[in-house]
CSV table of C-alpha atoms in Angstrom, one decimal:
chain,number,residue,atom,x,y,z
P,1,MET,CA,-6.6,-51.8,-83.8
P,2,LEU,CA,-6.2,-48.2,-82.7
P,3,ARG,CA,-6.4,-45.5,-85.3
P,4,THR,CA,-5.0,-42.0,-85.0
P,5,THR,CA,-7.8,-39.6,-86.1
P,6,GLN,CA,-6.8,-36.8,-88.4
P,7,TRP,CA,-8.4,-33.8,-90.0
P,8,SER,CA,-7.2,-32.3,-93.2
P,9,LEU,CA,-6.8,-28.6,-93.1
P,10,THR,CA,-6.6,-26.1,-95.9
P,11,SER,CA,-5.4,-22.5,-96.0
P,12,PRO,CA,-7.8,-19.9,-97.2
P,13,ASN,CA,-6.5,-18.4,-100.5
P,14,SER,CA,-3.7,-21.0,-100.2
P,15,ALA,CA,-2.5,-20.7,-103.8
P,16,ARG,CA,-1.9,-17.0,-103.3
P,17,SER,CA,-0.6,-17.0,-99.7
P,18,ARG,CA,1.8,-20.0,-99.7
P,19,CYS,CA,5.5,-19.7,-100.5
P,20,SER,CA,6.8,-22.2,-103.0
P,21,LEU,CA,9.5,-23.2,-100.5
P,22,LYS,CA,7.8,-26.0,-98.6
P,23,PRO,CA,7.4,-26.8,-95.8
P,24,VAL,CA,7.7,-23.2,-94.5
P,25,TRP,CA,5.9,-20.0,-95.2
P,26,CYS,CA,7.8,-17.3,-97.0
P,27,LEU,CA,10.2,-15.2,-95.0
P,28,ARG,CA,7.9,-12.2,-94.6
P,29,PHE,CA,6.2,-14.3,-92.0
P,30,GLY,CA,9.3,-15.9,-90.6
P,31,THR,CA,10.5,-19.5,-91.1
P,32,VAL,CA,7.5,-21.3,-89.7
P,33,PRO,CA,7.0,-25.0,-90.1
P,34,GLN,CA,3.9,-25.7,-92.2
P,35,ALA,CA,2.0,-28.7,-90.8
P,36,GLU,CA,-0.4,-30.1,-93.4
P,37,ARG,CA,-2.9,-31.6,-90.9
P,38,LEU,CA,-3.8,-31.8,-87.3
P,39,GLU,CA,-2.9,-35.1,-85.7
P,40,ALA,CA,-5.3,-36.0,-82.9
P,41,PHE,CA,-2.5,-37.5,-80.9
P,42,GLN,CA,0.9,-39.0,-81.1
P,43,PRO,CA,0.7,-42.8,-80.4
P,44,THR,CA,2.8,-43.5,-77.3
P,45,GLY,CA,3.3,-47.2,-78.0
P,46,ASP,CA,1.5,-48.2,-74.8
P,47,PRO,CA,-1.8,-49.9,-75.7
P,48,TYR,CA,-3.7,-48.7,-72.5
P,49,THR,CA,-2.5,-45.1,-72.8
P,50,ASP,CA,-3.3,-45.0,-76.5
P,51,GLU,CA,-6.7,-46.5,-75.9
P,52,LEU,CA,-7.5,-43.7,-73.4
P,53,LEU,CA,-6.3,-41.1,-75.8
P,54,SER,CA,-8.4,-42.6,-78.6
P,55,LEU,CA,-11.4,-42.6,-76.3
P,56,GLY,CA,-11.0,-38.9,-75.7
P,57,ILE,CA,-11.0,-38.2,-79.4
P,58,GLU,CA,-14.1,-40.3,-79.8
P,59,ALA,CA,-15.7,-38.2,-77.1
P,60,GLY,CA,-15.2,-35.1,-79.1
P,61,LEU,CA,-11.8,-33.8,-78.2
P,62,HIS,CA,-9.6,-32.5,-81.1
P,63,ARG,CA,-6.1,-32.9,-79.6
P,64,ILE,CA,-4.9,-35.1,-76.7
P,65,GLY,CA,-1.7,-36.2,-75.1
P,66,CYS,CA,-0.2,-37.4,-71.8
P,67,THR,CA,2.5,-36.4,-69.4
P,68,ASP,CA,3.6,-37.4,-66.0
P,69,ALA,CA,2.4,-35.6,-62.8
P,70,SER,CA,5.8,-34.3,-61.6
P,71,PRO,CA,5.9,-30.7,-60.4
P,72,LEU,CA,5.8,-28.0,-63.1
P,73,ILE,CA,9.1,-26.4,-62.1
P,74,GLU,CA,9.6,-24.2,-65.2
P,75,ALA,CA,6.0,-22.8,-64.9
P,76,ARG,CA,6.4,-22.1,-61.2
P,77,THR,CA,9.6,-20.2,-61.9
P,78,ALA,CA,7.9,-18.2,-64.7
P,79,ILE,CA,4.9,-17.4,-62.4
P,80,GLU,CA,7.2,-16.2,-59.6
P,81,GLN,CA,9.2,-14.0,-62.0
P,82,ARG,CA,6.0,-12.4,-63.3
P,83,ILE,CA,4.8,-11.8,-59.8
P,84,ASP,CA,8.2,-10.3,-58.8
P,85,GLY,CA,8.0,-8.0,-61.8
P,86,GLY,CA,4.3,-7.0,-61.2
P,87,LEU,CA,3.3,-8.3,-64.6
P,88,GLN,CA,0.3,-10.2,-63.2
P,89,ASP,CA,-1.2,-7.0,-61.9
P,90,GLU,CA,-4.2,-8.0,-59.7
P,91,MET,CA,-4.8,-11.2,-61.6
P,92,GLN,CA,-5.3,-14.2,-59.3
P,93,PHE,CA,-6.2,-17.6,-60.9
P,94,THR,CA,-2.9,-19.6,-61.0
P,95,PHE,CA,-1.0,-16.7,-59.7
P,96,ARG,CA,-2.7,-16.9,-56.3
P,97,ASN,CA,-0.9,-20.0,-55.2
P,98,PRO,CA,2.0,-20.9,-57.5
P,99,ASN,CA,3.1,-23.9,-55.5
P,100,ARG,CA,-0.4,-25.4,-55.6
P,101,SER,CA,-1.1,-24.7,-59.3
P,102,THR,CA,2.3,-26.2,-60.3
P,103,THR,CA,2.1,-29.3,-58.1
P,104,PRO,CA,-0.4,-31.8,-59.6
P,105,ASN,CA,-0.2,-34.0,-56.5
P,106,ASP,CA,-1.9,-31.1,-54.6
P,107,ALA,CA,-4.8,-31.6,-57.0
P,108,LEU,CA,-4.9,-35.3,-56.5
P,109,ASP,CA,-2.9,-37.2,-53.9
P,110,GLY,CA,-0.9,-39.9,-55.5
P,111,ALA,CA,-1.2,-38.5,-59.0
P,112,ARG,CA,1.2,-40.1,-61.5
P,113,SER,CA,-0.1,-39.0,-64.9
P,114,ILE,CA,-2.0,-36.2,-66.6
P,115,ILE,CA,-4.0,-36.6,-69.8
P,116,VAL,CA,-4.3,-33.2,-71.4
P,117,ALA,CA,-6.7,-32.2,-74.2
P,118,GLY,CA,-7.7,-29.4,-76.4
P,119,LEU,CA,-11.1,-28.5,-77.9
P,120,SER,CA,-11.1,-26.2,-80.9
P,121,TYR,CA,-13.2,-23.0,-81.0
P,122,ALA,CA,-11.8,-21.8,-84.3
P,123,THR,CA,-15.1,-20.6,-85.6
P,124,PRO,CA,-15.5,-18.4,-88.7
P,125,ASP,CA,-15.9,-14.7,-88.2
P,126,VAL,CA,-19.4,-13.2,-88.1
P,127,GLU,CA,-20.3,-9.7,-89.3
P,128,PRO,CA,-21.5,-7.3,-86.6
P,129,PRO,CA,-25.3,-7.3,-86.5
P,130,PHE,CA,-26.2,-4.3,-84.3
P,131,ALA,CA,-26.0,-0.5,-84.6
P,132,VAL,CA,-23.4,-0.5,-81.8
P,133,SER,CA,-21.8,-4.0,-81.8
P,134,GLY,CA,-19.4,-5.1,-79.0
P,135,ARG,CA,-17.0,-7.8,-80.0
P,136,VAL,CA,-16.6,-11.0,-78.0
P,137,ALA,CA,-13.4,-13.1,-78.1
P,138,LYS,CA,-14.0,-16.4,-79.8
P,139,TYR,CA,-13.4,-18.5,-76.7
P,140,SER,CA,-16.4,-16.8,-75.0
P,141,TRP,CA,-19.0,-17.0,-77.8
P,142,VAL,CA,-20.5,-19.9,-75.8
P,143,GLU,CA,-19.4,-21.8,-72.7
P,144,TYR,CA,-16.8,-24.0,-74.5
P,145,TYR,CA,-15.6,-25.5,-71.2
P,146,GLU,CA,-18.8,-27.5,-70.7
P,147,PRO,CA,-18.3,-29.7,-73.8
P,148,LEU,CA,-14.6,-30.0,-72.9
P,149,ARG,CA,-15.5,-31.2,-69.4
P,150,ARG,CA,-18.0,-33.7,-70.7
P,151,ALA,CA,-15.5,-35.2,-73.1
P,152,LEU,CA,-12.8,-35.3,-70.4
P,153,THR,CA,-15.3,-37.0,-68.0
P,154,VAL,CA,-15.6,-39.9,-70.4
P,155,VAL,CA,-11.8,-40.5,-70.0
P,156,ARG,CA,-12.0,-40.0,-66.3
P,157,ASP,CA,-14.9,-42.5,-65.9
P,158,ARG,CA,-12.9,-45.1,-67.9
P,159,LEU,CA,-9.9,-44.7,-65.6
P,160,ARG,CA,-12.2,-45.0,-62.5
P,161,SER,CA,-13.8,-48.1,-63.9
P,162,ASP,CA,-10.4,-49.6,-64.2
P,163,GLY,CA,-9.6,-48.9,-60.6
P,164,HIS,CA,-7.7,-45.7,-60.8
P,165,ARG,CA,-8.5,-42.4,-59.1
P,166,ALA,CA,-9.0,-39.5,-61.5
P,167,LEU,CA,-10.3,-35.9,-61.5
P,168,VAL,CA,-11.1,-33.5,-64.3
P,169,PHE,CA,-9.7,-30.0,-64.3
P,170,ALA,CA,-10.8,-27.3,-66.9
P,171,ASP,CA,-10.7,-23.5,-66.4
P,172,ASP,CA,-9.5,-24.3,-62.9
P,173,ASN,CA,-6.7,-22.6,-60.9
P,174,SER,CA,-5.6,-25.9,-59.5
P,175,ILE,CA,-3.3,-26.5,-62.4
P,176,VAL,CA,-1.5,-24.4,-65.0
P,177,ASP,CA,-3.2,-25.8,-68.1
P,178,ARG,CA,-0.7,-24.4,-70.7
P,179,ALA,CA,2.2,-25.9,-68.9
P,180,VAL,CA,0.8,-29.4,-68.8
P,181,ALA,CA,-0.4,-29.0,-72.4
P,182,HIS,CA,3.1,-28.2,-73.5
P,183,ARG,CA,4.6,-31.1,-71.6
P,184,ALA,CA,1.9,-33.5,-73.0
P,185,GLY,CA,2.8,-32.6,-76.6
P,186,ILE,CA,-0.4,-30.7,-77.3
P,187,GLY,CA,1.6,-27.9,-78.8
P,188,TRP,CA,4.5,-25.5,-78.4
P,189,TYR,CA,4.5,-22.2,-76.5
P,190,GLY,CA,3.9,-19.4,-79.0
P,191,LYS,CA,5.5,-16.0,-78.6
P,192,ASN,CA,2.0,-14.8,-77.7
P,193,ALA,CA,2.1,-17.2,-74.7
P,194,ASN,CA,-0.6,-19.4,-76.1
P,195,ILE,CA,-0.2,-23.1,-76.9
P,196,LEU,CA,0.0,-23.5,-80.7
P,197,VAL,CA,-1.2,-26.9,-81.9
P,198,PRO,CA,0.7,-28.2,-84.9
P,199,GLY,CA,-1.6,-28.0,-88.0
P,200,ALA,CA,-4.3,-26.0,-86.1
P,201,GLY,CA,-2.9,-23.0,-84.2
P,202,SER,CA,-4.1,-21.7,-80.8
P,203,PHE,CA,-7.9,-21.4,-80.8
P,204,PHE,CA,-8.3,-24.2,-78.2
P,205,VAL,CA,-9.6,-24.5,-74.7
P,206,LEU,CA,-7.5,-26.8,-72.6
P,207,GLY,CA,-8.3,-29.2,-69.8
P,208,SER,CA,-6.9,-32.2,-68.0
P,209,VAL,CA,-7.6,-35.5,-66.3
P,210,VAL,CA,-5.2,-36.0,-63.4
P,211,THR,CA,-5.0,-39.7,-62.4
P,212,THR,CA,-3.1,-42.1,-60.2
P,213,ALA,CA,-2.7,-44.4,-63.2
P,214,LYS,CA,0.8,-44.8,-64.6
P,215,LEU,CA,0.6,-44.0,-68.3
P,216,ALA,CA,3.1,-43.5,-71.1
P,217,THR,CA,4.0,-39.9,-72.0
P,218,SER,CA,3.7,-38.1,-75.2
P,219,SER,CA,6.7,-36.3,-76.9
P,220,ILE,CA,7.1,-32.5,-76.5
P,221,VAL,CA,6.4,-30.6,-79.7
P,222,ASP,CA,9.3,-28.6,-81.2
P,223,ASP,CA,8.9,-24.8,-81.3
P,224,GLY,CA,7.4,-23.7,-84.5
P,225,CYS,CA,7.5,-19.9,-84.3
P,226,GLY,CA,10.8,-19.4,-86.0
P,227,VAL,CA,11.7,-15.7,-86.4
P,228,CYS,CA,8.1,-14.6,-86.7
P,229,ARG,CA,7.1,-11.8,-84.4
P,230,ARG,CA,3.7,-10.9,-85.7
P,231,CYS,CA,2.0,-11.3,-82.4
P,232,LEU,CA,4.4,-8.9,-80.6
P,233,ASP,CA,4.0,-6.3,-83.3
P,234,GLY,CA,0.2,-6.8,-83.7
P,235,CYS,CA,-0.8,-6.4,-80.0
P,236,PRO,CA,-2.7,-3.1,-79.9
P,237,THR,CA,-1.3,-2.2,-76.5
P,238,GLN,CA,2.2,-3.8,-76.8
P,239,ALA,CA,1.4,-6.1,-73.9
P,240,ILE,CA,3.7,-8.8,-75.2
P,241,ILE,CA,6.9,-7.4,-73.8
P,242,GLU,CA,9.1,-10.3,-75.0
P,243,PRO,CA,8.4,-13.7,-76.6
P,244,GLY,CA,6.1,-15.6,-74.3
P,245,VAL,CA,5.8,-12.8,-71.7
P,246,VAL,CA,2.6,-10.8,-71.4
P,247,ASP,CA,2.3,-7.7,-69.2
P,248,ALA,CA,-1.3,-8.1,-67.8
P,249,ARG,CA,-1.3,-4.4,-66.9
P,250,ARG,CA,-1.4,-3.6,-70.7
P,251,CYS,CA,-3.4,-6.7,-71.9
P,252,LEU,CA,-7.0,-5.7,-73.0
P,253,ALA,CA,-8.3,-9.2,-72.2
P,254,TRP,CA,-7.3,-8.7,-68.5
P,255,LEU,CA,-8.2,-5.0,-68.3
P,256,LEU,CA,-11.8,-5.9,-69.4
P,257,GLN,CA,-12.1,-8.2,-66.4
P,258,LYS,CA,-10.2,-6.1,-63.9
P,259,PRO,CA,-12.4,-4.2,-61.4
P,260,GLY,CA,-12.0,-0.4,-61.0
P,261,VAL,CA,-11.4,2.4,-63.4
P,262,PHE,CA,-10.3,1.3,-66.9
P,263,ASP,CA,-6.9,2.6,-67.6
P,264,ARG,CA,-7.3,5.7,-69.8
P,265,ARG,CA,-4.1,4.9,-71.8
P,266,PHE,CA,-5.8,1.9,-73.4
P,267,ARG,CA,-9.4,3.0,-73.8
P,268,VAL,CA,-9.1,4.1,-77.5
P,269,ALA,CA,-7.2,0.9,-78.2
P,270,LEU,CA,-10.1,-1.1,-76.8
P,271,GLY,CA,-12.1,-0.3,-79.9
P,272,ASP,CA,-15.2,-2.4,-80.0
P,273,ARG,CA,-14.0,-5.2,-77.7
P,274,MET,CA,-16.5,-6.1,-75.0
P,275,TYR,CA,-14.9,-9.3,-73.7
P,276,GLY,CA,-11.5,-10.7,-74.4
P,277,CYS,CA,-9.1,-9.9,-77.3
P,278,ASP,CA,-8.0,-12.2,-80.1
P,279,ASP,CA,-5.5,-10.0,-81.8
P,280,CYS,CA,-2.3,-11.8,-81.0
P,281,GLN,CA,-3.9,-15.0,-82.3
P,282,GLU,CA,-5.6,-13.6,-85.4
P,283,VAL,CA,-2.2,-12.3,-86.7
P,284,CYS,CA,-0.5,-15.7,-86.0
P,285,PRO,CA,0.3,-17.6,-89.2
P,286,PRO,CA,0.0,-21.1,-87.7
P,287,THR,CA,-3.4,-20.1,-86.3
P,288,THR,CA,-4.9,-18.2,-89.3
P,289,ARG,CA,-3.5,-20.4,-92.0
P,290,ARG,CA,-3.8,-23.8,-90.5
P,291,GLN,CA,-6.7,-24.0,-88.2
P,292,LEU,CA,-9.3,-26.7,-87.4
P,293,ARG,CA,-12.4,-24.8,-88.3
P,294,VAL,CA,-15.5,-25.7,-86.3
P,295,THR,CA,-19.2,-24.7,-86.7
P,296,PRO,CA,-20.4,-22.1,-84.1
P,297,PRO,CA,-22.5,-24.0,-81.5
P,298,GLU,CA,-26.1,-23.1,-81.1
P,299,GLY,CA,-26.5,-20.0,-78.9
P,300,ALA,CA,-23.1,-18.6,-79.9
P,301,ARG,CA,-22.8,-14.9,-79.3
P,302,PRO,CA,-19.9,-13.3,-81.2
P,303,TRP,CA,-21.3,-9.8,-80.7
P,304,VAL,CA,-23.4,-8.0,-78.0
P,305,ASP,CA,-25.8,-5.2,-78.6
P,306,VAL,CA,-24.0,-2.5,-76.6
P,307,GLU,CA,-27.0,-0.1,-76.6
P,308,ALA,CA,-29.4,-2.8,-75.4
P,309,LEU,CA,-26.9,-4.0,-72.8
P,310,LEU,CA,-26.6,-0.5,-71.3
P,311,GLU,CA,-30.4,-0.4,-70.9
P,312,MET,CA,-30.7,-3.7,-69.1
P,313,THR,CA,-31.4,-4.4,-65.5
P,314,ASP,CA,-28.7,-6.0,-63.4
P,315,GLU,CA,-30.4,-9.4,-63.7
P,316,GLU,CA,-31.0,-9.1,-67.4
P,317,LEU,CA,-27.4,-8.1,-68.0
P,318,LEU,CA,-25.8,-10.9,-66.0
P,319,ASP,CA,-28.1,-13.5,-67.5
P,320,SER,CA,-27.1,-12.3,-71.0
P,321,VAL,CA,-23.4,-12.9,-70.2
P,322,ASP,CA,-23.7,-15.7,-67.7
P,323,TRP,CA,-20.6,-17.6,-69.0
P,324,TRP,CA,-18.3,-14.6,-68.8
P,325,TYR,CA,-16.1,-14.0,-65.9
P,326,VAL,CA,-17.4,-10.8,-64.2
P,327,ALA,CA,-15.6,-9.8,-61.0
P,328,GLN,CA,-17.9,-10.2,-58.0
P,329,ARG,CA,-20.7,-10.8,-60.5
P,330,ASN,CA,-21.0,-7.0,-60.5
P,331,PRO,CA,-22.8,-5.9,-63.7
P,332,ASP,CA,-21.3,-2.4,-63.5
P,333,TRP,CA,-17.9,-3.7,-64.7
P,334,VAL,CA,-19.6,-4.8,-67.9
P,335,ARG,CA,-21.4,-1.5,-68.1
P,336,ARG,CA,-18.1,0.3,-67.7
P,337,ASN,CA,-16.7,-1.6,-70.6
P,338,ALA,CA,-19.8,-0.9,-72.7
P,339,LEU,CA,-19.5,2.8,-72.1
P,340,ILE,CA,-16.0,2.8,-73.5
P,341,VAL,CA,-17.1,0.8,-76.5
P,342,LEU,CA,-20.0,3.2,-77.0
P,343,GLY,CA,-17.5,6.1,-77.0
P,344,ASN,CA,-15.3,4.3,-79.5
P,345,VAL,CA,-17.9,3.0,-82.0
P,346,GLY,CA,-21.3,4.5,-81.1
P,347,GLU,CA,-22.9,6.3,-84.0
P,348,LEU,CA,-22.1,10.0,-83.9
P,349,GLY,CA,-25.3,12.0,-83.7
P,350,SER,CA,-27.5,9.1,-82.8
P,351,PRO,CA,-30.4,10.1,-80.5
P,352,ARG,CA,-30.3,6.8,-78.8
P,353,VAL,CA,-26.6,7.0,-78.1
P,354,ARG,CA,-27.1,10.5,-76.7
P,355,GLU,CA,-29.9,9.4,-74.4
P,356,ILE,CA,-27.9,6.5,-73.0
P,357,VAL,CA,-24.9,8.7,-72.3
P,358,ALA,CA,-27.1,11.3,-70.7
P,359,THR,CA,-28.6,8.6,-68.4
P,360,TYR,CA,-25.2,7.4,-67.3
P,361,LEU,CA,-24.0,10.9,-66.6
P,362,GLU,CA,-26.6,11.0,-63.9
P,363,HIS,CA,-25.9,7.5,-62.6
P,364,PRO,CA,-25.6,7.2,-58.8
P,365,ASP,CA,-22.3,5.3,-59.2
P,366,PRO,CA,-19.4,7.8,-59.7
P,367,MET,CA,-17.3,5.1,-61.5
P,368,LEU,CA,-20.0,4.8,-64.2
P,369,ARG,CA,-20.4,8.6,-64.4
P,370,ALA,CA,-16.7,8.9,-64.9
P,371,HIS,CA,-16.7,6.5,-67.9
P,372,ALA,CA,-19.8,8.2,-69.2
P,373,VAL,CA,-17.9,11.5,-69.2
P,374,TRP,CA,-15.2,9.9,-71.2
P,375,ALA,CA,-17.7,8.5,-73.7
P,376,ALA,CA,-19.5,11.8,-74.0
P,377,ALA,CA,-16.3,13.6,-74.8
P,378,ARG,CA,-15.3,11.0,-77.4
P,379,LEU,CA,-18.8,11.4,-79.0
P,380,GLY,CA,-18.6,15.2,-79.0
P,381,LEU,CA,-21.4,15.5,-76.5
P,382,HIS,CA,-19.7,18.1,-74.3
P,383,GLU,CA,-22.9,20.0,-73.6
P,384,LEU,CA,-24.1,17.0,-71.6
P,385,ILE,CA,-21.0,16.7,-69.4
P,386,PRO,CA,-21.7,17.8,-65.7
P,387,ILE,CA,-18.7,20.1,-65.1
P,388,HIS,CA,-19.7,20.6,-61.5
P,389,ASP,CA,-19.7,17.0,-60.5
P,390,THR,CA,-17.7,16.8,-57.2
P,391,ALA,CA,-17.0,13.0,-57.2
P,392,PRO,CA,-13.2,12.5,-57.3
P,393,LEU,CA,-13.4,9.9,-60.1
P,394,VAL,CA,-15.4,12.3,-62.2
P,395,ILE,CA,-13.1,15.2,-61.5
P,396,GLU,CA,-10.2,13.1,-62.7
P,397,GLU,CA,-12.0,12.5,-66.0
P,398,LEU,CA,-12.9,16.2,-66.4
P,399,ARG,CA,-9.2,17.0,-66.1
P,400,ASP,CA,-8.2,14.7,-68.9
P,401,LEU,CA,-10.9,14.6,-71.5
P,402,PRO,CA,-10.2,12.7,-74.7
P,403,GLU,CA,-10.3,14.2,-78.2
P,404,VAL,CA,-13.6,14.1,-80.0
P,405,ARG,CA,-13.8,11.0,-82.2
P,406,THR,CA,-14.3,11.7,-85.9
P,407,THR,CA,-14.2,8.1,-87.1
P,408,ARG,CA,-14.9,4.7,-85.7
P,409,ALA,CA,-12.2,3.3,-83.4
P,410,ASN,CA,-10.8,-0.1,-84.4
């Protein structure tokens, strides 16, 4: 007999933070349904489908569902609208070819069904351990997509052994993972554009098994955001311009990956972030108050030593962040970000910080010199700034130096 696996979840400080009016939080957070536990999946009533879903849970997945493989028309329309409005900036991924990423049959000829799953990365916070610590978004503490792929492969192999064709897709631009996750009942679209899993929130990596098997479909989850708008108000750069719509040109997670000069308007707002940004999830009540908490895997790196990183060779640096997306695998984009973080949170008056900044002010790459100029100004090291540097990028920085930092930037 098949059994739906469940995890009981508890809110931190629940007696103090819960409203007495169940099953919603008090109105200061908006009327938000309060799911008491995470259900691994909704039984579909079809024995074979439910057996496959149960197999995925046994393989280590936390939430799983199923949808058909028809085109993702709503997702395609949304992508095209964002492209027309320039909201995707230079981001490629599923924006590169909207027709392909929203047509599952392009991923697997003859596709009829998609099993979609989520793996939680809702790990507890860790205190910064270094003199200058750079924050890493939770989804990149380790390579979470590898265990996700392994678990999905168990389901794929079962389908193949039963005579069906099946392929695994995770962190892949062949399919819009949030769109199929929503349709497969994994969760609802939050106003922060993430998929919010009932009873657990949004700290999940998503992946799929596209197959030629005809399977039963899961029910779509009702929207649970209510009138809450904490993510819109909590974004440090106001990148969420309307519910569910993110302007990549303002999103710190994208700006950290984007090649070129980091937009000056958002450097102070970057604070100590080295890779990714969790702010719109960390303020979300369904995520912070009802999450499936997992233990950080071995090798998890929630922080990086910014000073040490800026002293590494190219090979050492890339090895230290090997699961991050780094454009063209060019370590200088990581160094660029690190210089901004150093300017924001580096210890004022530190000899080591001063030495690092001085080194980068003489770097052969004008892009790095330009960001070192900004960091030097933030740290009050104006005497180090090369005012006669003739590189256009450096001249631009010299024309618009930031104010000296007196406290640590958040």
